[in-house]
């Protein structure tokens, strides 16, 4: 206790130093006077009384010094002294300070901003209780990829595992919902009843699903998100009157989930899965699965168990083939959400780290130049008895001050930076909403600034205080101490800067070239002037009801064509690129005679490899191909001949025709693709259309089978309108028509070009950021080269003067100075190229159409860098040639 | 004067506390005088030892100080014992007595062996 008290007393004394000094003086003075008074009383003469008292009491100043040391905290006082001194130094060299602080602020700010994204997306725990125990569970398909789960497989995983407390499945969908404020297209999830237990949450109002709610034929129930409850339902406390019409059926709202719970992301309504019963097939992969591990079970144990169950299914299932699972796996939920974002983000972090290094190198050079200007001051301090440790501490203090000011400004900048990053970030970057300047990010920024300070300070201090400092004094202020050494270190720093910058710019170049290559890809369809309109009708199974929906869509298309400015209208089950592609499946090549009478009859056919083909399955109208400009290569597209009762037809994509039928003409052949929509009627191929990159420009086109919407009706479609009028006029007219046909059906509009450019978002994001970092690094490195060369020329003015006086031509001088710079540049470039060759390999997965060692990029970047650096050398070198020997010699 | 002993820190603190206990609030000069007198002028207390010791005691919370006026009208800082100081004095005095007792036993001529 007394020790703690003492500490606080001493700490407090730091702030009241002046008053306490005065008090001590007074106290000692009064002590002396009292002593003198006593002496006088004893009969001494005034002089003697005074002398006696002073002798008895000892040195006043000494006492004060001892007293002061006891009173405050000497360590902190020295620190404060160093700080005051450092502040004075920085204030005196405002230009230097501003450049150093801004350089550090820019780089620390950029690094902090990027780190906040990395932290928010990859590192920050998911906002659920013990979120690290929540796992995603996948099937592994024969190709080795993760896939969704089929119902019976999920049931086996659930019933046979001992690793999980709970596992639940969920499927996502977008449906039409009415009964709330207005009909909307809303994201929903179909979940098994113990879905919420996995996340450890409970409804804040109402109740959770009970087992009975998921039973076939149970009264439909729904849980709603907090936001939906507030905005769409008007936050009723009593849910008994809340009903929603979802895809035509009426659901009772039974509970409200806590605010902030949106899993899967953007979902507003959770419905029990399998209200119509489970799908008995082991090859219909319709659900994702999550589970919470039991206490004490590791991810690896769970993984092994699920894998064993999966392999058992594989070994015993009767449904052998390309679509039956081969294995199973367990991955932490967080990893499965952010898996794809990981490598681009880490590349970004690496890139900004490089920028930081280049920036620090510049500041180090600035500090070194400063230090050699201060050589005289250091010499004097050292001559007056300052220990080397004290001088080192002075440099460290200055570096700390610079870094912390820079870091502080950087963090302020990072607030804007993060807002900008979030705005710029591609839509498919997961967890963007959890990106912010949070406490861990601030701690990171502080640690970063501190390590920058320690690095810079220690480096400069050791350089500046090594050797015999006092030589600077002996040389009569000519300040040559360490001059040569400092210049050499400067050039080494410049070489390092050039190497790092080269690697960064090469990375930016490779990504930029990839983006250009992607943009060169012909998507296979038109992008501009297309408005998409998503419409979904209640899901129905009855063929008559389906036919009625087809007529509804046919009417809608006819009415939409009447809108002024609409040139053509089509419909498709899913837009390429935008909707993540079409579903794929297995089809069978067969003739009408071979068609089995019962489903069981398909078994033997499925084992005949030569019959089986694999393709994406799209439902479209003839207008769709015209609107998107997908070319007809041979045969014809659907027309009025193909009514619901005439033979069903299909149009296939060029690559499917080529790969599947090789030299044969597929037109006229028949296939069976009933597993996609339950319709077992054969499809006659009538035409071949161009390939479409429907999973993204950087992925190869997929073989596709298109069927006619009016023969194979479905409830949810996307209408595509080719327009030459204002988008808003068209959308409001279209909305009016839909309302007129059925006021309960919502529509969602988007322009195809929006969707298309969003698909390039993550590439553009990387190119913009890394390109920006590259440019900044290039500027910094150029400034670094220029600074070192200019400094070196100014320090060597005398030497150059002597050379010129002895007959060196200006060409000689130019060559000498340039030569010195060139050596640093070439060493830097060489190291940079070797380093880049090693580093760009990590970029491989982000590249498209260019090799990680693309010679063109490497050559271009090297030229750019050497050119800029040479220019930066040339200006100081020119200045060197104009040195007047007389002035230079007299100068010092 | 040359044969007078300087006090060392640990014991000085105890003497200061004891002095304040028996004399009540007192200024630095008074404390020094009192200690010198009590020691029969064997000890000499100068500024350099007294004031840092007073500061330390004050920081530890054993004494507190206040400006006042002395008998002959001089402004002086008066120190007085706090409650923590009283306790500290008791325990230190006890320890000191023990120590001296033990040492005395060692140093006194052995009575039997």
Short mmCIF file of C-alpha atoms in Angstrom, two decimals, chain A residues 64-434:
data_model
loop_
_atom_site.label_atom_id
_atom_site.label_comp_id
_atom_site.label_asym_id
_atom_site.label_seq_id
_atom_site.Cartn_x
_atom_site.Cartn_y
_atom_site.Cartn_z
CA UNK A 64 17.20 20.25 -3.52
CA UNK A 65 18.57 17.80 -6.09
CA UNK A 66 18.24 14.82 -3.73
CA UNK A 67 14.81 16.03 -2.76
CA UNK A 68 13.69 16.36 -6.36
CA UNK A 69 14.83 12.89 -7.23
CA UNK A 70 12.82 11.51 -4.34
CA UNK A 71 9.84 13.62 -5.15
CA UNK A 72 9.02 12.89 -8.78
CA UNK A 73 9.70 10.02 -11.15
CA UNK A 74 13.10 10.74 -12.65
CA UNK A 75 12.58 8.28 -15.50
CA UNK A 76 9.44 10.01 -16.64
CA UNK A 77 11.02 13.38 -16.17
CA UNK A 78 13.82 12.41 -18.52
CA UNK A 79 11.26 11.12 -20.96
CA UNK A 80 9.35 14.38 -20.78
CA UNK A 81 12.60 16.20 -21.32
CA UNK A 82 13.35 14.04 -24.36
CA UNK A 83 9.85 14.61 -25.65
CA UNK A 84 10.10 18.37 -25.26
CA UNK A 85 13.40 18.31 -27.04
CA UNK A 86 12.05 16.08 -29.82
CA UNK A 87 9.04 18.34 -30.28
CA UNK A 88 11.34 21.33 -30.58
CA UNK A 89 13.43 19.50 -33.18
CA UNK A 90 10.39 18.50 -35.20
CA UNK A 91 8.91 21.98 -34.98
CA UNK A 92 12.17 23.54 -36.12
CA UNK A 93 12.29 21.35 -39.28
CA UNK A 94 8.66 21.73 -40.26
CA UNK A 95 9.16 20.67 -43.86
CA UNK A 96 10.93 17.48 -42.89
CA UNK A 97 8.39 16.75 -40.18
CA UNK A 98 5.44 17.29 -42.50
CA UNK A 99 6.83 15.00 -45.19
CA UNK A 100 7.73 12.26 -42.72
CA UNK A 101 4.43 12.46 -40.85
CA UNK A 102 2.35 12.48 -44.02
CA UNK A 103 4.26 9.56 -45.50
CA UNK A 104 3.73 7.56 -42.33
CA UNK A 105 0.10 8.66 -42.03
CA UNK A 106 -0.64 7.56 -45.57
CA UNK A 107 0.96 4.16 -45.21
CA UNK A 108 -0.19 3.40 -41.68
CA UNK A 109 -3.68 4.63 -42.59
CA UNK A 110 -3.82 2.45 -45.69
CA UNK A 111 -2.54 -0.57 -43.79
CA UNK A 112 -5.03 0.02 -40.99
CA UNK A 113 -7.91 0.36 -43.43
CA UNK A 114 -7.00 -2.86 -45.23
CA UNK A 115 -6.47 -4.62 -41.93
CA UNK A 116 -9.92 -3.54 -40.77
CA UNK A 117 -11.39 -5.31 -43.80
CA UNK A 118 -9.25 -8.39 -43.21
CA UNK A 119 -10.20 -8.39 -39.55
CA UNK A 120 -13.90 -7.81 -40.16
CA UNK A 121 -14.18 -10.46 -42.86
CA UNK A 122 -11.69 -13.13 -41.88
CA UNK A 123 -10.80 -12.80 -38.23
CA UNK A 124 -13.68 -11.31 -36.30
CA UNK A 125 -15.64 -14.14 -34.70
CA UNK A 126 -19.16 -14.63 -36.04
CA UNK A 127 -21.74 -12.95 -33.81
CA UNK A 128 -23.08 -16.18 -32.28
CA UNK A 129 -22.46 -17.81 -28.93
CA UNK A 130 -19.24 -19.91 -29.06
CA UNK A 131 -19.22 -19.33 -32.78
CA UNK A 132 -16.01 -21.30 -33.24
CA UNK A 133 -17.97 -24.47 -32.39
CA UNK A 134 -20.38 -23.99 -35.31
CA UNK A 135 -19.45 -26.05 -38.35
CA UNK A 136 -20.57 -26.33 -41.95
CA UNK A 137 -21.09 -29.86 -43.19
CA UNK A 138 -20.66 -30.77 -46.84
CA UNK A 139 -20.85 -33.74 -49.12
CA UNK A 140 -17.83 -34.24 -51.36
CA UNK A 141 -18.79 -35.14 -54.93
CA UNK A 142 -16.82 -37.53 -57.13
CA UNK A 143 -14.91 -34.60 -58.63
CA UNK A 144 -13.68 -33.74 -55.15
CA UNK A 145 -15.72 -30.54 -54.74
CA UNK A 146 -17.90 -29.63 -51.78
CA UNK A 147 -21.58 -29.95 -52.53
CA UNK A 148 -24.95 -29.53 -50.87
CA UNK A 149 -26.64 -32.39 -49.04
CA UNK A 150 -29.36 -34.71 -50.23
CA UNK A 151 -32.15 -35.32 -47.70
CA UNK A 152 -31.44 -39.00 -46.88
CA UNK A 153 -27.71 -38.26 -46.60
CA UNK A 154 -28.41 -35.42 -44.18
CA UNK A 155 -30.66 -37.70 -42.14
CA UNK A 156 -27.85 -40.27 -41.93
CA UNK A 157 -25.34 -37.62 -40.87
CA UNK A 158 -27.77 -36.37 -38.24
CA UNK A 159 -28.73 -39.76 -36.85
CA UNK A 160 -25.39 -41.54 -36.96
CA UNK A 161 -22.96 -38.87 -35.74
CA UNK A 162 -21.82 -38.51 -32.15
CA UNK A 163 -19.74 -35.37 -32.67
CA UNK A 164 -22.50 -32.78 -32.83
CA UNK A 165 -24.94 -31.49 -30.24
CA UNK A 166 -27.28 -30.48 -33.02
CA UNK A 167 -27.14 -30.41 -36.76
CA UNK A 168 -29.61 -28.62 -38.97
CA UNK A 169 -30.13 -28.15 -42.67
CA UNK A 170 -31.21 -25.08 -44.53
CA UNK A 171 -32.01 -24.09 -48.09
CA UNK A 172 -32.26 -20.55 -49.44
CA UNK A 173 -34.83 -19.19 -51.80
CA UNK A 174 -36.45 -15.98 -52.97
CA UNK A 175 -40.23 -16.01 -52.93
CA UNK A 176 -43.21 -13.73 -53.29
CA UNK A 177 -44.66 -12.68 -49.97
CA UNK A 178 -47.88 -10.77 -49.47
CA UNK A 179 -49.93 -9.97 -46.40
CA UNK A 180 -47.41 -7.56 -44.96
CA UNK A 181 -47.19 -3.93 -46.05
CA UNK A 182 -46.93 -4.67 -49.76
CA UNK A 183 -46.12 -7.74 -51.85
CA UNK A 184 -42.35 -8.25 -51.98
CA UNK A 185 -39.73 -10.61 -53.26
CA UNK A 186 -38.17 -11.77 -50.03
CA UNK A 187 -35.21 -14.00 -49.17
CA UNK A 188 -36.26 -16.98 -47.10
CA UNK A 189 -34.62 -20.05 -45.67
CA UNK A 190 -36.23 -23.47 -45.35
CA UNK A 191 -34.74 -24.89 -42.18
CA UNK A 192 -35.03 -28.02 -40.11
CA UNK A 193 -36.67 -27.44 -36.69
CA UNK A 194 -33.50 -27.28 -34.57
CA UNK A 195 -31.82 -24.69 -36.79
CA UNK A 196 -31.80 -22.02 -34.08
CA UNK A 197 -30.28 -24.36 -31.48
CA UNK A 198 -27.17 -24.62 -33.64
CA UNK A 199 -26.65 -20.86 -33.29
CA UNK A 200 -27.66 -20.82 -29.65
CA UNK A 201 -30.43 -18.28 -30.11
CA UNK A 202 -34.09 -18.08 -29.14
CA UNK A 203 -36.91 -15.96 -30.54
CA UNK A 204 -37.21 -12.70 -28.59
CA UNK A 205 -40.96 -12.88 -29.05
CA UNK A 206 -43.20 -15.88 -29.64
CA UNK A 207 -41.82 -19.38 -29.92
CA UNK A 208 -39.29 -21.44 -31.83
CA UNK A 209 -40.25 -24.23 -34.23
CA UNK A 210 -41.49 -27.36 -32.51
CA UNK A 211 -40.95 -30.79 -34.02
CA UNK A 212 -44.59 -30.86 -35.05
CA UNK A 213 -44.18 -27.76 -37.22
CA UNK A 214 -41.95 -29.63 -39.66
CA UNK A 215 -44.13 -32.71 -39.96
CA UNK A 216 -45.73 -33.28 -43.33
CA UNK A 217 -49.11 -31.62 -43.39
CA UNK A 218 -48.47 -29.40 -40.35
CA UNK A 219 -50.02 -25.94 -40.32
CA UNK A 220 -47.47 -23.64 -42.04
CA UNK A 221 -45.47 -21.53 -39.59
CA UNK A 222 -42.80 -18.91 -40.08
CA UNK A 223 -40.18 -17.09 -38.00
CA UNK A 224 -39.39 -13.51 -39.00
CA UNK A 225 -36.26 -11.37 -38.64
CA UNK A 226 -36.30 -8.46 -36.23
CA UNK A 227 -36.07 -5.96 -39.08
CA UNK A 228 -38.93 -7.58 -40.98
CA UNK A 229 -41.09 -7.64 -37.85
CA UNK A 230 -40.49 -3.92 -37.31
CA UNK A 231 -40.71 -2.64 -40.86
CA UNK A 232 -43.09 -4.98 -42.62
CA UNK A 233 -45.31 -6.16 -39.78
CA UNK A 234 -45.32 -2.97 -37.70
CA UNK A 235 -43.86 -4.62 -34.54
CA UNK A 236 -47.03 -6.23 -33.11
CA UNK A 237 -46.56 -7.64 -29.58
CA UNK A 238 -49.29 -10.18 -30.21
CA UNK A 239 -48.34 -12.44 -33.10
CA UNK A 240 -51.58 -14.43 -33.16
CA UNK A 241 -53.04 -12.17 -35.86
CA UNK A 242 -49.89 -12.07 -37.99
CA UNK A 243 -50.09 -14.12 -41.15
CA UNK A 244 -48.06 -14.03 -44.34
CA UNK A 245 -48.99 -15.38 -47.72
CA UNK A 246 -45.85 -17.03 -48.99
CA UNK A 247 -45.97 -18.43 -52.51
CA UNK A 248 -49.73 -18.70 -52.25
CA UNK A 249 -49.96 -20.50 -48.89
CA UNK A 250 -50.87 -18.78 -45.63
CA UNK A 251 -48.24 -19.03 -42.85
CA UNK A 252 -48.73 -18.08 -39.20
CA UNK A 253 -45.96 -15.92 -37.79
CA UNK A 254 -44.90 -17.72 -34.60
CA UNK A 255 -41.74 -15.93 -33.52
CA UNK A 256 -39.38 -13.00 -33.97
CA UNK A 257 -35.61 -13.56 -33.99
CA UNK A 258 -33.15 -11.28 -32.20
CA UNK A 259 -32.02 -8.21 -34.11
CA UNK A 260 -28.81 -8.84 -35.95
CA UNK A 261 -29.49 -12.49 -36.64
CA UNK A 262 -29.47 -12.92 -40.40
CA UNK A 263 -28.27 -16.37 -41.29
CA UNK A 264 -28.08 -17.26 -44.12
CA UNK A 265 -27.25 -13.65 -44.97
CA UNK A 266 -30.11 -11.31 -45.92
CA UNK A 267 -32.80 -13.82 -45.01
CA UNK A 268 -35.96 -12.34 -43.48
CA UNK A 269 -38.18 -15.37 -43.08
CA UNK A 270 -37.41 -18.88 -41.82
CA UNK A 271 -39.83 -21.65 -42.81
CA UNK A 272 -39.80 -25.29 -41.78
CA UNK A 273 -38.17 -27.44 -44.45
CA UNK A 274 -39.91 -30.43 -46.02
CA UNK A 275 -43.52 -29.38 -45.44
CA UNK A 276 -44.22 -31.48 -48.52
CA UNK A 277 -42.12 -34.38 -47.26
CA UNK A 278 -38.50 -35.21 -47.89
CA UNK A 279 -37.01 -35.95 -51.28
CA UNK A 280 -35.97 -39.63 -51.08
CA UNK A 281 -33.18 -39.28 -53.65
CA UNK A 282 -29.55 -39.42 -52.47
CA UNK A 283 -28.49 -37.43 -55.54
CA UNK A 284 -30.76 -34.38 -55.22
CA UNK A 285 -28.51 -31.93 -53.41
CA UNK A 286 -30.87 -29.32 -52.06
CA UNK A 287 -29.67 -28.36 -48.60
CA UNK A 288 -26.73 -26.83 -46.79
CA UNK A 289 -26.01 -28.04 -43.27
CA UNK A 290 -24.63 -26.55 -40.07
CA UNK A 291 -23.95 -28.16 -36.73
CA UNK A 292 -22.69 -27.30 -33.26
CA UNK A 293 -19.89 -29.52 -31.97
CA UNK A 294 -20.26 -31.31 -28.67
CA UNK A 295 -17.93 -30.08 -25.93
CA UNK A 296 -14.51 -31.60 -26.23
CA UNK A 297 -14.92 -32.79 -29.82
CA UNK A 298 -12.37 -31.36 -32.24
CA UNK A 299 -13.08 -30.30 -35.80
CA UNK A 300 -10.81 -33.11 -36.99
CA UNK A 301 -12.73 -35.76 -35.02
CA UNK A 302 -16.05 -34.51 -36.40
CA UNK A 303 -14.57 -34.42 -39.87
CA UNK A 304 -13.43 -38.02 -39.65
CA UNK A 305 -16.76 -39.17 -38.37
CA UNK A 306 -18.80 -37.41 -41.06
CA UNK A 307 -16.38 -38.68 -43.68
CA UNK A 308 -16.79 -42.24 -42.44
CA UNK A 309 -20.60 -41.96 -42.56
CA UNK A 310 -20.41 -40.50 -46.06
CA UNK A 311 -18.15 -43.26 -47.33
CA UNK A 312 -20.49 -45.83 -45.86
CA UNK A 313 -23.37 -44.25 -47.79
CA UNK A 314 -21.25 -44.27 -50.93
CA UNK A 315 -20.46 -47.94 -50.50
CA UNK A 316 -24.02 -49.09 -49.89
CA UNK A 317 -26.23 -46.76 -51.95
CA UNK A 318 -28.14 -48.09 -54.94
CA UNK A 319 -27.90 -44.70 -56.66
CA UNK A 320 -24.32 -45.04 -57.93
CA UNK A 321 -23.15 -42.44 -60.44
CA UNK A 322 -21.58 -39.00 -60.91
CA UNK A 323 -24.05 -37.36 -58.55
CA UNK A 324 -23.71 -39.62 -55.54
CA UNK A 325 -21.48 -38.30 -52.80
CA UNK A 326 -18.02 -39.81 -52.48
CA UNK A 327 -17.08 -38.38 -49.11
CA UNK A 328 -18.11 -35.79 -46.51
CA UNK A 329 -16.35 -32.99 -44.70
CA UNK A 330 -16.70 -30.62 -41.76
CA UNK A 331 -15.39 -27.04 -41.95
CA UNK A 332 -15.74 -24.24 -39.38
CA UNK A 333 -18.68 -22.08 -40.48
CA UNK A 334 -16.55 -18.97 -40.51
CA UNK A 335 -14.07 -20.55 -42.94
CA UNK A 336 -16.82 -21.79 -45.19
CA UNK A 337 -18.37 -18.31 -45.36
CA UNK A 338 -15.13 -16.48 -46.00
CA UNK A 339 -13.12 -19.14 -47.80
CA UNK A 340 -13.19 -17.52 -51.23
CA UNK A 341 -12.42 -14.06 -49.91
CA UNK A 342 -9.35 -15.21 -48.04
CA UNK A 343 -6.66 -15.19 -50.69
CA UNK A 344 -7.60 -11.89 -52.39
CA UNK A 345 -7.73 -10.18 -49.00
CA UNK A 346 -4.40 -11.60 -47.90
CA UNK A 347 -2.90 -10.45 -51.20
CA UNK A 348 -4.24 -6.97 -50.48
CA UNK A 349 -2.79 -7.02 -47.00
CA UNK A 350 0.54 -8.13 -48.40
CA UNK A 351 0.45 -5.36 -50.99
CA UNK A 352 -0.28 -2.66 -48.45
CA UNK A 353 2.49 -4.11 -46.26
CA UNK A 354 4.89 -3.56 -49.13
CA UNK A 355 3.68 0.00 -49.44
CA UNK A 356 4.34 0.46 -45.74
CA UNK A 357 7.89 -0.82 -46.14
CA UNK A 358 8.59 1.57 -49.01
CA UNK A 359 7.18 4.44 -46.97
CA UNK A 360 9.26 3.51 -43.92
CA UNK A 361 12.35 3.35 -46.10
CA UNK A 362 11.69 6.91 -47.23
CA UNK A 363 11.25 8.13 -43.69
CA UNK A 364 14.39 6.25 -42.63
CA UNK A 365 16.31 8.08 -45.34
CA UNK A 366 14.89 11.40 -44.23
CA UNK A 367 15.82 10.68 -40.62
CA UNK A 368 19.34 9.65 -41.60
CA UNK A 369 19.82 12.85 -43.56
CA UNK A 370 18.54 14.77 -40.54
CA UNK A 371 20.89 12.89 -38.27
CA UNK A 372 23.95 13.71 -40.30
CA UNK A 373 22.99 17.37 -40.35
CA UNK A 374 22.85 17.09 -36.58
CA UNK A 375 26.22 15.39 -36.31
CA UNK A 376 27.64 18.53 -34.70
CA UNK A 377 24.91 18.73 -32.14
CA UNK A 378 25.42 15.06 -31.29
CA UNK A 379 29.14 15.65 -30.99
CA UNK A 380 28.60 18.49 -28.55
CA UNK A 381 26.17 16.56 -26.44
CA UNK A 382 28.48 13.60 -26.37
CA UNK A 383 31.44 15.81 -25.49
CA UNK A 384 29.43 17.26 -22.63
CA UNK A 385 29.01 13.78 -21.26
CA UNK A 386 25.83 12.42 -22.78
CA UNK A 387 26.03 8.63 -22.81
CA UNK A 388 25.33 6.85 -26.09
CA UNK A 389 22.24 5.32 -24.51
CA UNK A 390 20.87 8.78 -23.87
CA UNK A 391 21.44 9.85 -27.47
CA UNK A 392 19.86 6.63 -28.77
CA UNK A 393 16.91 7.33 -26.53
CA UNK A 394 16.62 10.78 -28.02
CA UNK A 395 16.37 9.32 -31.54
CA UNK A 396 13.88 6.72 -30.40
CA UNK A 397 11.77 9.43 -28.81
CA UNK A 398 11.75 11.42 -32.03
CA UNK A 399 10.86 8.36 -34.08
CA UNK A 400 8.06 7.56 -31.64
CA UNK A 401 6.71 11.05 -31.86
CA UNK A 402 6.75 10.95 -35.67
CA UNK A 403 5.19 7.50 -35.85
CA UNK A 404 2.50 8.18 -33.30
CA UNK A 405 1.50 11.46 -34.92
CA UNK A 406 1.62 9.76 -38.31
CA UNK A 407 -0.26 6.75 -36.98
CA UNK A 408 -2.89 8.98 -35.33
CA UNK A 409 -3.49 10.88 -38.54
CA UNK A 410 -3.43 7.58 -40.39
CA UNK A 411 -6.16 6.12 -38.19
CA UNK A 412 -8.28 9.24 -38.73
CA UNK A 413 -7.75 8.79 -42.45
CA UNK A 414 -8.55 5.11 -42.13
CA UNK A 415 -12.08 5.99 -41.00
CA UNK A 416 -12.67 7.50 -44.44
CA UNK A 417 -10.61 4.79 -46.03
CA UNK A 418 -12.80 2.07 -44.57
CA UNK A 419 -15.97 3.83 -45.70
CA UNK A 420 -14.46 4.04 -49.16
CA UNK A 421 -13.38 0.40 -49.12
CA UNK A 422 -16.81 -0.76 -48.06
CA UNK A 423 -18.41 1.28 -50.82
CA UNK A 424 -15.93 -0.03 -53.37
CA UNK A 425 -15.96 -3.62 -52.20
CA UNK A 426 -17.56 -6.20 -54.44
CA UNK A 427 -21.05 -7.31 -53.45
CA UNK A 428 -19.97 -10.88 -53.07
CA UNK A 429 -17.46 -10.08 -50.33
CA UNK A 430 -18.98 -11.78 -47.29
CA UNK A 431 -19.46 -10.11 -43.89
CA UNK A 432 -18.91 -6.62 -45.20
CA UNK A 433 -21.23 -5.31 -42.52
CA UNK A 434 -18.80 -6.36 -39.81
#
